[in-house]
Amino acid sequence: MISISINGATQQFAAPLNVAALIEHMQLGNKRIAVECNGEIVPRSMYASHVLNDGDKLEIVVAVGGG
Amino acid sequence: MTQDSFIIGGKTYSSRLLVGTGKYKDFAETRAAIEASAAEIITIAIRRSNIGQNPNEPNLLDILPPSKYTLLPNTAGCYTADDAIRTLRLARELLDGHSLVKLEVLGDPQSLYPNVVETISAAKTLVKEGFQVMVYTSDDPIIAKQLEDIGCVAVMPLASLIGSGMGILNPWNLQLIMERLQVPVIVDAGVGTASDAAIAMELGCHGVLMNTAIAAAQNPVLMASAMKQAVEAGRMAYLAGRMPKKFYSASPSSPTSGMITPATK
């Protein structure tokens, strides 16, 4: 089991997975998002190759209304 | 009127009204108000995705497509340079490399007054990383000049506190800023109603950025239209050059000769 913090909430996964698989799992595939892992941007082109490990801290953001 | 261009970061805009997209009751109202404002540059915020919500729920970018508007991602809610920098790196990734951003680093949640020390620190890093930074700041002319010197593409002093609707509290400072800076000076925050926007433009500001003044009006779409006209009217008045104020001496608008009863004195 590995634990990943996603937007501040910890989630458990059976095995390490890549960012693309996580996005699919979270049903965010059709959303316009950006991802940061441990303070560093994960570019869209790296989703399939960036493997998440135990203890990683992920931020997944969207655009919302603001001034 | 001849071409009155308004250039930010090398791109020419025709509207000098910049608007935010927060605080509207729904996306339909957001879209209607923004269309009525005729704004070309609109601010958006970057927030954590709500995990587990309806995956088909509409997204702000669907109703305000980047193909139609220049989106200006902001760092609202950031209290440190580090948070602001991370937020804008995420924004750049979200918007496919888009580099024009609005930097704001706040001092405390009660006043939302800018923390200029953190703002300057963030601006230095962002400019180095290739961002085109439009920066929200206090109406301190020395800080405004420093932000220009760092390389910000526009400096945006407050008129009064964010969301306060108090209008322009220190026109003298805004004028000091405009006298010193070469980059566009845009009044950001504090505008309450159309006359405030017109006054900002009459002072010579290059543009006005607002959100709450439109979104919190009883009729946001009508207020958006009022703001569009106020910004245009204020700009034209500035270009026309107002008459000098004459203290303690009136001057009649009609001829003083040819009166049916000649003036006795």
PDB file of N, CA, C and O in Angstrom, chain B residues 171-196:
ATOM      1  N   PRO B 171      -6.295  60.185  -4.506  1.00  0.00           N
ATOM      2  CA  PRO B 171      -5.972  60.487  -5.903  1.00  0.00           C
ATOM      3  C   PRO B 171      -4.577  61.089  -6.062  1.00  0.00           C
ATOM      4  O   PRO B 171      -3.953  60.944  -7.110  1.00  0.00           O
ATOM      5  N   TRP B 172      -4.073  61.734  -5.006  1.00  0.00           N
ATOM      6  CA  TRP B 172      -2.745  62.368  -5.083  1.00  0.00           C
ATOM      7  C   TRP B 172      -1.668  61.309  -5.240  1.00  0.00           C
ATOM      8  O   TRP B 172      -0.741  61.477  -6.027  1.00  0.00           O
ATOM      9  N   ASN B 173      -1.781  60.228  -4.488  1.00  0.00           N
ATOM     10  CA  ASN B 173      -0.797  59.158  -4.633  1.00  0.00           C
ATOM     11  C   ASN B 173      -0.874  58.515  -6.007  1.00  0.00           C
ATOM     12  O   ASN B 173       0.143  58.210  -6.608  1.00  0.00           O
ATOM     13  N   LEU B 174      -2.095  58.320  -6.509  1.00  0.00           N
ATOM     14  CA  LEU B 174      -2.224  57.725  -7.850  1.00  0.00           C
ATOM     15  C   LEU B 174      -1.539  58.610  -8.873  1.00  0.00           C
ATOM     16  O   LEU B 174      -0.857  58.130  -9.778  1.00  0.00           O
ATOM     17  N   GLN B 175      -1.690  59.925  -8.712  1.00  0.00           N
ATOM     18  CA  GLN B 175      -1.042  60.841  -9.651  1.00  0.00           C
ATOM     19  C   GLN B 175       0.477  60.784  -9.539  1.00  0.00           C
ATOM     20  O   GLN B 175       1.179  60.823 -10.542  1.00  0.00           O
ATOM     21  N   LEU B 176       0.973  60.664  -8.317  1.00  0.00           N
ATOM     22  CA  LEU B 176       2.430  60.530  -8.129  1.00  0.00           C
ATOM     23  C   LEU B 176       2.937  59.281  -8.834  1.00  0.00           C
ATOM     24  O   LEU B 176       3.994  59.284  -9.459  1.00  0.00           O
ATOM     25  N   ILE B 177       2.160  58.205  -8.729  1.00  0.00           N
ATOM     26  CA  ILE B 177       2.555  56.946  -9.383  1.00  0.00           C
ATOM     27  C   ILE B 177       2.575  57.135 -10.896  1.00  0.00           C
ATOM     28  O   ILE B 177       3.536  56.759 -11.575  1.00  0.00           O
ATOM     29  N   MET B 178       1.536  57.747 -11.433  1.00  0.00           N
ATOM     30  CA  MET B 178       1.462  57.913 -12.893  1.00  0.00           C
ATOM     31  C   MET B 178       2.559  58.827 -13.435  1.00  0.00           C
ATOM     32  O   MET B 178       3.041  58.635 -14.537  1.00  0.00           O
ATOM     33  N   GLU B 179       2.932  59.811 -12.634  1.00  0.00           N
ATOM     34  CA  GLU B 179       4.020  60.703 -13.074  1.00  0.00           C
ATOM     35  C   GLU B 179       5.353  59.968 -13.167  1.00  0.00           C
ATOM     36  O   GLU B 179       6.209  60.322 -13.964  1.00  0.00           O
ATOM     37  N   ARG B 180       5.535  58.958 -12.334  1.00  0.00           N
ATOM     38  CA  ARG B 180       6.842  58.302 -12.245  1.00  0.00           C
ATOM     39  C   ARG B 180       6.994  57.089 -13.152  1.00  0.00           C
ATOM     40  O   ARG B 180       8.105  56.713 -13.482  1.00  0.00           O
ATOM     41  N   LEU B 181       5.886  56.438 -13.508  1.00  0.00           N
ATOM     42  CA  LEU B 181       5.979  55.154 -14.210  1.00  0.00           C
ATOM     43  C   LEU B 181       5.792  55.275 -15.716  1.00  0.00           C
ATOM     44  O   LEU B 181       5.055  56.156 -16.193  1.00  0.00           O
ATOM     45  N   GLN B 182       6.459  54.378 -16.436  1.00  0.00           N
ATOM     46  CA  GLN B 182       6.287  54.277 -17.882  1.00  0.00           C
ATOM     47  C   GLN B 182       5.273  53.199 -18.240  1.00  0.00           C
ATOM     48  O   GLN B 182       4.574  53.315 -19.234  1.00  0.00           O
ATOM     49  N   VAL B 183       5.221  52.125 -17.453  1.00  0.00           N
ATOM     50  CA  VAL B 183       4.291  51.023 -17.761  1.00  0.00           C
ATOM     51  C   VAL B 183       2.864  51.446 -17.405  1.00  0.00           C
ATOM     52  O   VAL B 183       2.670  52.392 -16.629  1.00  0.00           O
ATOM     53  N   PRO B 184       1.850  50.770 -17.975  1.00  0.00           N
ATOM     54  CA  PRO B 184       0.467  51.118 -17.644  1.00  0.00           C
ATOM     55  C   PRO B 184       0.179  51.017 -16.137  1.00  0.00           C
ATOM     56  O   PRO B 184       0.662  50.105 -15.472  1.00  0.00           O
ATOM     57  N   VAL B 185      -0.555  52.007 -15.650  1.00  0.00           N
ATOM     58  CA  VAL B 185      -1.004  52.021 -14.258  1.00  0.00           C
ATOM     59  C   VAL B 185      -2.506  51.758 -14.276  1.00  0.00           C
ATOM     60  O   VAL B 185      -3.267  52.480 -14.927  1.00  0.00           O
ATOM     61  N   ILE B 186      -2.908  50.699 -13.610  1.00  0.00           N
ATOM     62  CA  ILE B 186      -4.310  50.281 -13.627  1.00  0.00           C
ATOM     63  C   ILE B 186      -4.826  50.287 -12.197  1.00  0.00           C
ATOM     64  O   ILE B 186      -4.229  49.646 -11.316  1.00  0.00           O
ATOM     65  N   VAL B 187      -5.895  51.028 -11.960  1.00  0.00           N
ATOM     66  CA  VAL B 187      -6.477  51.020 -10.616  1.00  0.00           C
ATOM     67  C   VAL B 187      -7.169  49.686 -10.401  1.00  0.00           C
ATOM     68  O   VAL B 187      -7.978  49.252 -11.209  1.00  0.00           O
ATOM     69  N   ASP B 188      -6.784  49.014  -9.339  1.00  0.00           N
ATOM     70  CA  ASP B 188      -7.300  47.680  -9.051  1.00  0.00           C
ATOM     71  C   ASP B 188      -7.818  47.700  -7.616  1.00  0.00           C
ATOM     72  O   ASP B 188      -7.080  48.003  -6.706  1.00  0.00           O
ATOM     73  N   ALA B 189      -9.064  47.396  -7.459  1.00  0.00           N
ATOM     74  CA  ALA B 189      -9.688  47.249  -6.139  1.00  0.00           C
ATOM     75  C   ALA B 189     -10.226  48.571  -5.590  1.00  0.00           C
ATOM     76  O   ALA B 189      -9.579  49.607  -5.689  1.00  0.00           O
ATOM     77  N   GLY B 190     -11.409  48.481  -5.016  1.00  0.00           N
ATOM     78  CA  GLY B 190     -11.996  49.600  -4.290  1.00  0.00           C
ATOM     79  C   GLY B 190     -13.029  50.413  -5.045  1.00  0.00           C
ATOM     80  O   GLY B 190     -13.757  51.197  -4.448  1.00  0.00           O
ATOM     81  N   VAL B 191     -13.088  50.218  -6.382  1.00  0.00           N
ATOM     82  CA  VAL B 191     -14.097  50.964  -7.152  1.00  0.00           C
ATOM     83  C   VAL B 191     -15.489  50.501  -6.706  1.00  0.00           C
ATOM     84  O   VAL B 191     -15.726  49.308  -6.543  1.00  0.00           O
ATOM     85  N   GLY B 192     -16.399  51.456  -6.483  1.00  0.00           N
ATOM     86  CA  GLY B 192     -17.731  51.103  -6.005  1.00  0.00           C
ATOM     87  C   GLY B 192     -18.810  51.301  -7.044  1.00  0.00           C
ATOM     88  O   GLY B 192     -19.755  50.516  -7.144  1.00  0.00           O
ATOM     89  N   THR B 193     -18.670  52.381  -7.813  1.00  0.00           N
ATOM     90  CA  THR B 193     -19.705  52.675  -8.797  1.00  0.00           C
ATOM     91  C   THR B 193     -19.080  53.390  -9.995  1.00  0.00           C
ATOM     92  O   THR B 193     -17.859  53.632 -10.023  1.00  0.00           O
ATOM     93  N   ALA B 194     -19.917  53.693 -10.985  1.00  0.00           N
ATOM     94  CA  ALA B 194     -19.392  54.176 -12.263  1.00  0.00           C
ATOM     95  C   ALA B 194     -18.544  55.446 -12.118  1.00  0.00           C
ATOM     96  O   ALA B 194     -17.506  55.586 -12.774  1.00  0.00           O
ATOM     97  N   SER B 195     -18.960  56.364 -11.253  1.00  0.00           N
ATOM     98  CA  SER B 195     -18.209  57.620 -11.121  1.00  0.00           C
ATOM     99  C   SER B 195     -16.787  57.369 -10.623  1.00  0.00           C
ATOM    100  O   SER B 195     -15.854  58.074 -11.014  1.00  0.00           O
ATOM    101  N   ASP B 196     -16.608  56.352  -9.778  1.00  0.00           N
ATOM    102  CA  ASP B 196     -15.250  56.025  -9.309  1.00  0.00           C
ATOM    103  C   ASP B 196     -14.357  55.632 -10.481  1.00  0.00           C
ATOM    104  O   ASP B 196     -13.185  56.023 -10.559  1.00  0.00           O
TER     105      ASP B 196
END
